[in-house]
Amino acid sequence: MQNRPIARIGAKILTPPLMLFALYVQFHGDLGPGGGFQAGVIFAVGFILYALLFGLERARRAVPPGLLLPLAALGVLIYAGTGVAGLLLGGSYLDYNVLAHEPHHGQHLGIFLVELGVGLTVSSIMTTLFFCFAGRGR
Amino acid sequence: MTLLAHLPPLQMVLPLMAGPVCLLLGRPRLCAVWALAVAGACLAIALTLLGQILDTGVISYHVGGWEPPWGIELRLDALSGLMLSLVSAIAVVVLLYAPASVRHEIPADRQGLFYTLFLLNLAGLLGMCTTGDAFNLFVFLEISSLSTYTLVSLGRGRSALRAAYVYLVLGTVGATFYVIGLGLLYMITGTLNMVDLAQHLVNADNPRTLLVGAGFVVVGLSIKLALFPLHKWLPGAYTHAPSVVSAFMAATGTKVALYVLLRLAFTVLAPSFSALHLPHPVTVEGMALILGLTGMISASVSAFLQTDLKRMLAYSSVAQIGLMVAGAALLTPTSVTGSLVHLINHAVLKATVFLALGGVLMRLGSVRLEDLAGAGRRLPLTMGAFLLGALSLVGIPGTAGFIGKWTLLLAALEQDRWGVAVLIGAGSLLTLAYVWRVVEVAWLRPAPAQAARVPEIPLSMLVPLGVVGVANLVFGVYTAPTLGLARAASTALLGGATP
């Protein structure tokens, strides 16, 4: 695909809004449709599109594979850690009410952190899966 | 609230968080120590919880502060406490044994991954035993299953990949059936909390949906616990997985699936089924009894025909699971107690024999019967532990395996079910037959002349192996803890739900 200028320029134009849209879906997820999973997938699509058009090597330089697994682990830790934080602050496990000075803000913060963890894990796992399949037989 | 009140969620959150941390640690040695520490903490939590349950009764924990049935409830009774303690104790033993064996069997770049997956698997198993929410249970079932598929694929050679793939396909079918069934039950009741589900199902006015839903749930779980004739994934997976994985799977994986089946059958489904007055001549428990006993006999015969010892023991697991299901299907307090005590003791003895085979594989390079001539004299301690486990498997009086079989035999005789009693005895004789083949080759046949002297397995493997080996004798003589716990658990299970 390297010698197809329309596809390459199209992808170049498309990638930033794609990632911006992923962030919108991520942060708007607690108010409207969306959330961490969907956002993570859309965000990963940005990298996958880049890899499809510019080759695996350049994509690997943009997102070092060594970084992806730790990021995926970090996402799970953020999710479970939010639960433990609620527990340590005097509520039960995954109780968001106690995370902030009043329950409403607490719920907001709690779901924000949990979705952040989900988004992080899903986008890094999607990218890892793509790299695994694309890198087969090399 | 003190930290003590938060032990139910911490029980599964601890290994769930420790798994990803393992991935960040990276170095296998560090991961091994970390995983062992976490499993030790899990065991401490499990034993504390068990103590609390036996003192004060059922523990109910509301995740996120949401009241059940809206929120997820963690619900722990004596049976859950028993399972949690059993699973964490086996995890500690296996992780003590693991480092040396893993270094020998798994490539260096994947050893860190092994510990990560092991902890995730532990989290899934412990979660299944804590939760009181049927859908939450599915999530944990998938966590443990997905990690197990990957653990199996870490085995040596391409056959491990194939076995893992077969297991993946069948396991996914099982999980999907479970969700379909649960969806149908949810359609009737609108709730997923187990206790609430049971209450609503009794008043359900749509018996056909209930029947189909229950059918899907039971068949799905039967695949997971490898009930005959849905056991075809198990021999391959146990044979080709790394030794430690086989030991852990055989001792805990199918046992927890059996726990889930018993929990759902007795707590959720039994009240509504007895209210239904099914017109069919074949009852659910009758079917479970027939499948369990047929499985026990046919899998024992298959075990007799194997030449790979791991595969032989895998078939023997299918047989013993059949026995446990058949025992529970007799529906009396004695029979359920017998099933549960056999579940505990079988976990201990299968851990013993699989861990011993891990040592044999490490030193002799094979666990095929024809390569084991004289193995009993070449590796006296390892094969001694194997013999202890194997005798326990047969059910020789004085070993742990005897207690469960004896209780089940008594339960069958109590009800004048002579046929069942005879079949249990026949199963034991078949077990003796296939165990004797190993004894004959390993002890009575001389080692081949050109066989090199091999050292015993390292102490780090020998000690945990010895612990489970001796546990077979301890639980065979000193039965108060196991039998007492099983009795308390069967009361918890049968309480309220009359068959």
XYZ file of C-alpha atoms in Angstrom:
637
model
C 0.000 0.000 0.000
C 3.078 2.236 0.303
C 2.726 3.541 -3.221
C -0.874 4.663 -3.050
C -0.788 8.389 -2.375
C -4.552 8.856 -1.987
C -4.864 6.172 0.675
C -1.781 7.421 2.493
C -2.791 11.065 2.533
C -6.346 10.091 3.370
C -5.113 8.124 6.344
C -2.871 10.981 7.411
C -5.820 13.340 7.399
C -8.107 10.815 9.089
C -5.873 9.629 11.906
C -5.890 12.734 14.165
C -9.706 13.126 14.135
C -9.997 9.363 14.689
C -7.946 9.545 17.846
C -9.681 12.713 18.964
C -13.013 10.962 18.472
C -11.724 8.064 20.563
C -10.937 10.486 23.364
C -14.414 12.015 22.995
C -16.038 8.581 23.261
C -13.830 7.842 26.262
C -14.575 10.983 28.231
C -18.194 11.318 27.203
C -18.889 7.683 27.974
C -20.386 8.302 31.408
C -22.925 10.780 30.021
C -23.820 9.343 26.618
C -23.224 6.286 24.492
C -19.629 5.105 24.572
C -17.114 4.230 27.205
C -13.713 2.737 27.700
C -14.108 -0.359 25.545
C -15.391 1.442 22.456
C -12.887 4.256 22.884
C -10.044 1.791 23.273
C -10.997 0.031 20.051
C -11.278 3.288 18.094
C -7.956 4.499 19.466
C -6.284 1.242 18.456
C -7.781 1.580 14.959
C -5.664 4.709 14.574
C -2.490 2.673 15.045
C -3.741 -0.234 12.955
C -4.571 2.082 10.038
C -1.101 3.590 10.302
C 0.498 0.152 10.328
C -1.552 -0.978 7.310
C -0.480 1.976 5.218
C 3.053 2.691 6.361
C 4.244 -0.768 7.235
C 4.745 -2.694 10.444
C 8.245 -1.370 11.085
C 7.214 2.274 11.234
C 4.169 1.414 13.346
C 6.410 -0.448 15.773
C 8.590 2.638 16.022
C 5.538 4.762 16.767
C 4.214 2.338 19.414
C 7.006 0.223 20.880
C 5.526 -3.260 21.514
C 7.474 -3.416 24.778
C 5.306 -0.598 26.052
C 1.968 -2.163 25.167
C 1.818 -5.046 27.652
C 2.783 -2.905 30.652
C 0.100 -0.400 29.567
C -2.476 -3.204 29.391
C -1.466 -4.332 32.883
C -1.663 -0.742 34.109
C -5.250 -0.452 32.858
C -6.360 -3.461 34.898
C -4.534 -2.063 37.910
C -6.278 1.313 37.547
C -9.673 -0.438 37.428
C -9.081 -2.741 40.378
C -7.164 -0.006 42.215
C -10.210 2.283 42.018
C -12.171 -0.464 43.723
C -9.569 -0.853 46.436
C -9.421 2.935 46.911
C -13.146 2.926 47.648
C -12.548 0.155 50.150
C -9.693 2.005 51.862
C -11.684 5.237 52.072
C -14.349 3.533 54.140
C -16.874 2.257 51.598
C -17.128 -1.249 50.198
C -15.176 -2.554 47.181
C -15.916 -0.466 44.047
C -17.994 2.000 46.108
C -17.512 5.299 44.263
C -19.483 7.424 46.722
C -16.559 7.825 49.068
C -14.010 8.765 46.409
C -14.766 12.501 46.534
C -16.148 14.955 49.087
C -19.732 14.104 48.111
C -21.346 11.025 46.492
C -22.263 12.699 43.180
C -18.698 13.737 42.452
C -17.484 10.422 43.781
C -19.606 8.452 41.306
C -18.352 10.679 38.510
C -14.720 10.236 39.447
C -15.104 6.504 40.019
C -16.636 5.690 36.657
C -14.130 8.028 34.969
C -11.165 6.154 36.444
C -12.632 2.725 35.763
C -13.374 3.594 32.127
C -9.883 5.037 31.787
C -8.468 1.707 32.895
C -10.706 -0.176 30.463
C -9.762 2.141 27.589
C -6.052 1.812 28.264
C -6.178 -1.983 28.421
C -8.448 -2.438 25.404
C -6.472 -0.134 23.110
C -3.119 -1.687 24.010
C -4.464 -5.228 23.728
C -6.074 -4.506 20.335
C -2.797 -3.097 19.054
C -0.850 -6.039 20.496
C -3.213 -8.509 18.829
C -2.745 -6.746 15.499
C 1.036 -6.761 15.859
C 0.973 -10.454 16.763
C -1.038 -11.465 13.714
C 0.711 -9.059 11.350
C 4.125 -10.165 12.572
C 3.519 -13.874 11.939
C 5.833 -15.638 9.539
C 8.454 -12.875 9.542
C -15.480 -0.973 58.529
C -12.260 -2.732 59.304
C -10.228 -4.540 56.700
C -11.539 -7.825 58.097
C -14.994 -7.028 56.747
C -13.542 -6.588 53.259
C -11.953 -9.996 52.985
C -14.570 -11.422 50.545
C -13.716 -9.045 47.673
C -10.019 -9.011 48.554
C -9.986 -12.781 48.183
C -10.280 -12.518 44.413
C -9.101 -8.922 43.871
C -5.693 -9.686 45.329
C -4.676 -12.290 42.706
C -6.534 -10.321 40.015
C -4.311 -7.295 40.661
C -1.223 -9.363 41.369
C -1.395 -10.970 37.892
C -0.813 -7.737 35.939
C 1.835 -6.696 38.493
C 3.604 -9.943 37.617
C 3.601 -8.836 33.982
C 5.280 -5.580 35.047
C 7.876 -7.404 37.160
C 8.976 -9.431 34.140
C 11.794 -11.501 35.672
C 10.702 -15.126 36.229
C 12.427 -15.516 39.613
C 10.844 -12.355 40.957
C 7.456 -13.423 39.571
C 7.732 -16.830 41.247
C 8.348 -15.297 44.677
C 5.617 -12.717 44.139
C 3.056 -15.307 43.005
C 3.858 -17.531 45.973
C 3.468 -14.609 48.393
C 0.116 -13.709 46.855
C -1.121 -17.312 47.002
C -0.029 -17.454 50.637
C -2.011 -14.297 51.375
C -5.017 -15.807 49.564
C -4.760 -18.904 51.738
C -4.622 -16.757 54.882
C -7.702 -14.835 53.740
C -9.531 -18.049 52.844
C -8.840 -19.653 56.213
C -9.908 -16.470 58.053
C -13.110 -16.385 56.023
C -13.746 -20.054 56.697
C -13.347 -19.403 60.418
C -15.762 -16.467 60.226
C -18.320 -18.552 58.324
C -18.155 -21.461 60.759
C -18.523 -19.015 63.679
C -21.216 -16.672 62.429
C -22.821 -18.284 59.396
C -23.300 -16.910 55.884
C -21.309 -13.798 54.956
C -22.928 -11.411 52.480
C -20.958 -8.540 50.954
C -22.458 -5.841 48.738
C -20.031 -4.788 46.013
C -20.055 -1.037 45.403
C -22.484 -0.534 48.267
C -25.436 -1.532 46.049
C -28.059 -3.645 47.768
C -28.719 -7.078 46.266
C -30.483 -8.089 44.081
C -29.619 -4.870 42.193
C -25.933 -4.900 42.924
C -23.496 -7.782 42.891
C -23.555 -9.789 46.083
C -20.677 -11.885 47.302
C -22.180 -14.703 49.322
C -20.107 -17.108 51.329
C -21.369 -20.201 53.121
C -19.513 -23.234 54.449
C -19.224 -24.757 50.970
C -17.695 -21.583 49.506
C -15.307 -21.376 52.442
C -14.269 -24.977 51.889
C -13.634 -24.404 48.181
C -11.700 -21.168 48.780
C -9.418 -22.852 51.312
C -8.908 -25.886 49.086
C -8.093 -23.871 45.952
C -5.702 -21.497 47.716
C -3.962 -24.310 49.588
C -3.379 -26.243 46.349
C -2.169 -23.003 44.703
C 0.426 -22.527 47.462
C 1.697 -26.104 47.104
C 1.829 -25.909 43.303
C 3.609 -22.539 43.340
C 6.180 -23.842 45.834
C 6.846 -26.684 43.404
C 6.603 -24.565 40.251
C 9.912 -22.623 39.845
C 12.185 -25.593 39.206
C 9.640 -27.431 37.068
C 8.733 -24.311 35.066
C 12.409 -23.574 34.385
C 12.675 -27.067 32.964
C 9.488 -27.161 30.880
C 8.666 -23.613 29.732
C 10.917 -21.399 27.546
C 12.574 -18.565 29.501
C 10.742 -15.750 27.733
C 7.369 -17.197 28.699
C 8.005 -18.013 32.346
C 6.885 -14.575 33.564
C 3.721 -15.036 31.524
C 3.113 -18.373 33.248
C 2.954 -16.743 36.688
C 0.716 -13.943 35.404
C -1.717 -16.460 33.936
C -1.556 -18.655 36.998
C -2.563 -15.754 39.237
C -5.382 -14.754 36.873
C -6.594 -18.347 36.856
C -6.498 -18.339 40.657
C -8.469 -15.086 40.691
C -11.120 -16.603 38.430
C -11.446 -19.770 40.513
C -11.642 -17.884 43.806
C -14.117 -15.434 42.293
C -16.400 -18.275 41.185
C -16.473 -19.542 44.761
C -17.201 -16.152 46.333
C -19.843 -14.659 44.116
C -23.572 -14.923 44.734
C -24.449 -13.462 41.362
C -24.997 -15.830 38.457
C -23.678 -13.461 35.784
C -20.697 -12.362 37.834
C -19.979 -16.067 38.077
C -19.833 -16.263 34.282
C -17.257 -13.467 34.215
C -15.023 -15.334 36.647
C -15.616 -18.577 34.755
C -14.263 -16.882 31.643
C -11.284 -15.355 33.486
C -10.264 -18.767 34.744
C -11.031 -20.570 31.465
C -9.195 -18.121 29.195
C -6.127 -18.231 31.390
C -6.292 -22.034 31.490
C -6.410 -22.320 27.668
C -3.245 -20.244 27.489
C -1.588 -22.177 30.308
C -2.251 -25.449 28.465
C -0.733 -24.011 25.282
C 2.522 -23.311 27.154
C 3.206 -27.065 27.074
C 5.939 -28.527 24.925
C 5.399 -29.251 21.263
C 2.624 -28.679 18.793
C 0.290 -31.168 20.429
C -0.059 -28.756 23.365
C -1.340 -26.095 20.974
C -3.791 -28.550 19.483
C -5.007 -29.673 22.902
C -5.388 -26.053 24.009
C -7.370 -25.296 20.844
C -9.736 -28.231 21.352
C -10.193 -27.139 24.950
C -10.753 -23.548 23.802
C -13.492 -24.555 21.370
C -15.321 -26.887 23.756
C -14.812 -24.597 26.744
C -16.263 -21.695 24.794
C -19.258 -23.804 23.804
C -19.724 -24.586 27.494
C -19.493 -20.958 28.545
C -21.853 -19.891 25.754
C -24.411 -22.501 26.785
C -24.194 -21.201 30.325
C -24.919 -17.636 29.219
C -27.769 -18.703 26.917
C -29.336 -20.634 29.781
C -28.833 -17.772 32.172
C -30.356 -15.398 29.641
C -33.494 -17.548 29.510
C -33.717 -17.657 33.307
C -33.237 -13.881 33.372
C -36.042 -13.587 30.839
C -38.450 -15.271 33.281
C -37.305 -13.582 36.449
C -35.482 -10.340 35.648
C -32.834 -11.031 38.264
C -29.357 -12.523 38.354
C -28.781 -12.792 42.082
C -28.779 -16.512 42.921
C -30.953 -16.345 46.029
C -33.380 -13.968 44.373
C -33.365 -16.090 41.214
C -34.347 -19.168 43.224
C -37.275 -17.350 44.854
C -38.586 -15.976 41.574
C -38.182 -19.232 39.670
C -40.494 -21.053 42.074
C -43.305 -18.748 41.007
C -42.363 -18.832 37.330
C -45.410 -19.424 35.137
C -43.405 -20.515 32.119
C -42.028 -23.964 32.850
C -40.822 -24.532 29.279
C -38.472 -21.545 29.338
C -37.297 -22.642 32.763
C -36.606 -26.169 31.513
C -34.718 -25.026 28.429
C -32.746 -22.454 30.413
C -31.837 -24.957 33.107
C -30.878 -27.457 30.395
C -28.465 -25.014 28.766
C -26.935 -24.068 32.105
C -26.450 -27.675 33.204
C -25.049 -28.874 29.858
C -22.709 -25.867 29.670
C -21.351 -26.523 33.128
C -21.112 -30.261 32.446
C -18.695 -29.486 29.613
C -16.626 -27.372 31.986
C -16.447 -30.088 34.620
C -15.922 -32.827 32.012
C -18.923 -34.969 32.887
C -19.164 -38.042 30.657
C -19.889 -37.863 27.653
C -18.738 -34.221 27.443
C -15.220 -34.925 28.658
C -13.330 -35.229 25.370
C -11.315 -32.029 25.875
C -9.878 -33.119 29.198
C -7.422 -35.955 28.422
C -5.597 -33.945 25.746
C -5.407 -30.818 27.868
C -4.096 -32.642 30.945
C -1.617 -34.685 28.913
C 0.047 -31.886 26.989
C -0.076 -29.054 29.514
C 3.067 -28.339 31.570
C 3.190 -30.613 34.651
C 2.380 -27.871 37.156
C -0.581 -26.767 35.066
C -1.924 -30.327 34.846
C -1.599 -30.644 38.619
C -3.378 -27.366 39.311
C -6.114 -27.967 36.728
C -6.789 -31.490 37.927
C -6.884 -30.438 41.566
C -8.942 -27.254 41.239
C -10.361 -26.413 37.789
C -12.913 -29.179 37.376
C -13.616 -29.156 41.119
C -14.682 -25.525 41.041
C -16.850 -26.219 37.986
C -18.464 -29.038 39.959
C -18.970 -26.616 42.851
C -20.762 -24.231 40.495
C -22.993 -27.003 39.163
C -23.905 -28.119 42.686
C -24.480 -24.531 43.793
C -26.804 -23.756 40.903
C -28.564 -27.120 40.947
C -29.264 -27.153 44.675
C -29.636 -23.455 45.493
C -31.157 -22.004 42.332
C -32.872 -24.750 40.348
C -33.938 -27.433 42.834
C -36.792 -25.499 44.544
C -38.497 -24.615 41.260
C -37.954 -28.088 39.803
C -39.583 -29.796 42.754
C -42.459 -27.299 42.427
C -42.863 -28.227 38.764
C -43.837 -31.886 39.289
C -42.252 -32.907 36.015
C -44.297 -35.554 34.221
C -41.238 -37.248 32.744
C -40.255 -40.715 33.884
C -36.555 -39.765 33.890
C -35.687 -37.230 36.563
C -32.760 -34.829 36.465
C -30.997 -36.532 39.353
C -31.637 -39.918 37.746
C -29.926 -38.742 34.580
C -27.001 -37.309 36.530
C -26.668 -40.616 38.369
C -26.631 -42.651 35.159
C -24.158 -40.337 33.402
C -21.942 -40.159 36.473
C -21.737 -43.920 36.948
C -21.373 -44.667 33.228
C -18.621 -42.077 33.083
C -16.879 -43.613 36.056
C -16.812 -47.113 34.547
C -16.069 -46.165 30.937
C -13.355 -43.634 31.819
C -11.745 -46.179 34.156
C -11.623 -48.680 31.299
C -10.119 -45.991 29.039
C -7.548 -45.215 31.734
C -6.574 -48.875 31.791
C -5.849 -48.757 28.058
C -3.497 -45.751 28.159
C 0.279 -46.006 28.036
C 0.941 -42.328 28.780
C 0.596 -41.925 32.540
C -0.614 -38.335 32.363
C -3.364 -39.398 29.972
C -4.193 -42.353 32.218
C -4.610 -40.032 35.202
C -6.653 -37.632 33.089
C -9.152 -40.411 32.322
C -9.084 -41.324 35.987
C -10.085 -37.705 36.753
C -13.079 -38.066 34.441
C -14.014 -41.240 36.319
C -13.743 -39.648 39.745
C -15.734 -36.605 38.630
C -18.418 -39.025 37.465
C -18.387 -40.612 40.919
C -18.781 -37.209 42.605
C -21.675 -36.236 40.343
C -23.344 -39.598 40.923
C -22.904 -39.185 44.671
C -24.469 -35.755 44.693
C -27.324 -37.085 42.541
C -28.369 -39.485 45.310
C -29.553 -36.310 47.089
C -29.150 -37.488 50.679
C -27.073 -35.612 53.292
C -24.656 -38.564 53.495
C -24.196 -38.811 49.748
C -23.610 -35.078 49.265
C -21.157 -35.146 52.179
C -19.440 -38.101 50.516
C -19.199 -36.259 47.207
C -17.742 -33.176 48.832
C -15.226 -35.029 50.964
C -14.190 -36.981 47.884
C -13.823 -33.660 46.081
C -11.348 -32.436 48.726
C -9.422 -35.698 48.932
C -9.361 -36.190 45.184
C -7.903 -32.707 44.774
C -5.136 -33.620 47.214
C -4.368 -36.991 45.626
C -4.476 -35.750 42.028
C -2.121 -32.925 42.967
C 0.192 -35.581 44.428
C 0.255 -37.864 41.405
C 0.535 -35.087 38.803
C 3.295 -33.316 40.721
C 5.133 -36.632 41.077
C 4.840 -37.189 37.322
C 6.278 -33.693 36.807
C 9.356 -34.870 38.695
C 9.530 -38.087 36.676
C 9.273 -36.121 33.423
C 12.074 -33.853 34.607
C 14.495 -36.674 35.483
C 13.575 -39.480 33.076
C 12.300 -37.320 30.226
C 9.129 -39.343 29.691
C 5.994 -40.429 31.489
C 5.177 -43.262 29.097
C 4.732 -46.621 30.748
C 7.389 -48.392 28.652
C 10.048 -45.850 29.696
C 9.387 -46.250 33.399
C 10.890 -49.704 34.000
C 12.591 -49.608 37.369
C 11.606 -46.000 37.959
C 10.580 -46.856 41.510
C 14.198 -47.670 42.354
C 15.741 -44.891 40.271
C 13.613 -42.148 41.857
C 12.507 -43.698 45.163
C 11.130 -40.558 46.822
C 9.277 -39.160 43.812
C 7.780 -42.509 42.891
C 7.044 -43.153 46.570
C 4.905 -40.025 46.642
C 3.280 -41.173 43.410
C 2.475 -44.506 45.025
C 0.889 -42.775 48.028
C -1.322 -40.742 45.707
C -2.134 -43.762 43.555
C -3.113 -45.934 46.531
C -5.273 -43.078 47.717
C -6.842 -42.985 44.256
C -7.697 -46.672 44.532
C -9.211 -46.054 47.954
C -7.060 -48.270 50.170
C -8.217 -47.903 53.806
C -5.974 -45.481 55.672
C -5.617 -43.143 52.710
C -7.644 -40.039 51.908
C -9.296 -41.552 48.826
C -10.911 -44.219 50.979
C -12.955 -41.760 53.045
C -14.943 -40.349 50.157
C -15.606 -43.692 48.494
C -16.603 -45.279 51.804
C -19.033 -42.464 52.622
C -20.540 -42.732 49.153
C -20.829 -46.496 49.516
C -22.614 -46.037 52.851
C -24.924 -43.471 51.270
C -25.838 -45.918 48.508
C -26.474 -48.745 50.992
C -28.559 -46.428 53.222
C -30.975 -46.116 50.334
C -30.726 -49.794 49.413
C -29.238 -48.859 46.065
C -27.230 -52.043 45.685
C -26.516 -51.446 42.014
C -24.874 -48.114 42.742
C -22.831 -49.629 45.568
C -21.619 -52.468 43.345
C -20.629 -50.014 40.604
C -18.662 -47.879 43.086
C -16.812 -51.028 44.151
C -16.233 -52.031 40.533
C -14.841 -48.567 39.807
C -12.350 -48.984 42.641
C -11.280 -52.394 41.315
C -10.719 -50.923 37.856
C -8.644 -48.180 39.463
C -6.580 -50.840 41.229
C -6.050 -52.542 37.875
C -4.567 -49.504 36.145
C -2.554 -48.439 39.172
C -1.131 -51.966 39.423
C 0.196 -51.757 35.864
C 2.323 -48.801 36.950
C 3.467 -50.529 40.141
C 4.477 -53.599 38.173
C 6.537 -51.664 35.646
C 8.079 -49.145 38.038
C 8.992 -51.454 40.892
C 8.940 -55.066 39.807
C 10.653 -54.671 36.452
C 14.417 -53.978 36.501
C 15.758 -50.759 35.059
C 17.283 -51.148 31.572
C 20.999 -51.990 31.792
C 22.176 -48.866 29.966
C 20.078 -46.554 32.178
C 22.162 -43.781 33.703
C 21.888 -43.004 37.396
C 19.659 -39.981 37.914
C 19.574 -37.704 40.975
C 16.340 -37.190 42.909
C 14.328 -34.097 41.986
C 15.437 -30.799 43.594
C 14.426 -30.171 47.197
C 12.201 -27.236 46.189
C 10.033 -29.744 44.305
C 10.409 -32.619 46.717
C 9.149 -30.729 49.780
C 5.749 -29.624 48.369
C 5.370 -33.064 46.787
C 6.051 -34.618 50.171
C 3.532 -32.314 51.832
C 0.657 -33.354 49.563
C 1.843 -36.962 49.617
C 1.705 -37.129 53.401
C -1.568 -35.192 53.384
C -3.060 -38.290 51.702
C -2.220 -40.310 54.800
C -3.187 -37.567 57.267
C -6.620 -37.002 55.726
C -7.055 -40.762 55.537
C -6.618 -41.246 59.275
C -7.485 -37.914 60.814
C -10.778 -37.236 59.059
C -12.314 -34.705 61.444
C -11.386 -31.549 59.462
C -12.292 -32.799 55.991
C -15.368 -34.809 56.884
C -16.586 -32.154 59.332
C -16.219 -29.432 56.724
C -17.910 -31.525 54.058
C -20.791 -32.167 56.450
C -21.180 -28.450 57.202
C -21.001 -27.697 53.476
C -23.589 -30.298 52.536
C -25.922 -28.913 55.202
C -25.418 -25.449 53.703
C -26.132 -26.842 50.244
C -29.195 -28.932 51.131
C -30.575 -26.480 53.683
C -33.963 -25.252 52.578
C -33.854 -27.027 49.248
C -35.507 -30.393 49.700
C -35.108 -32.616 46.668
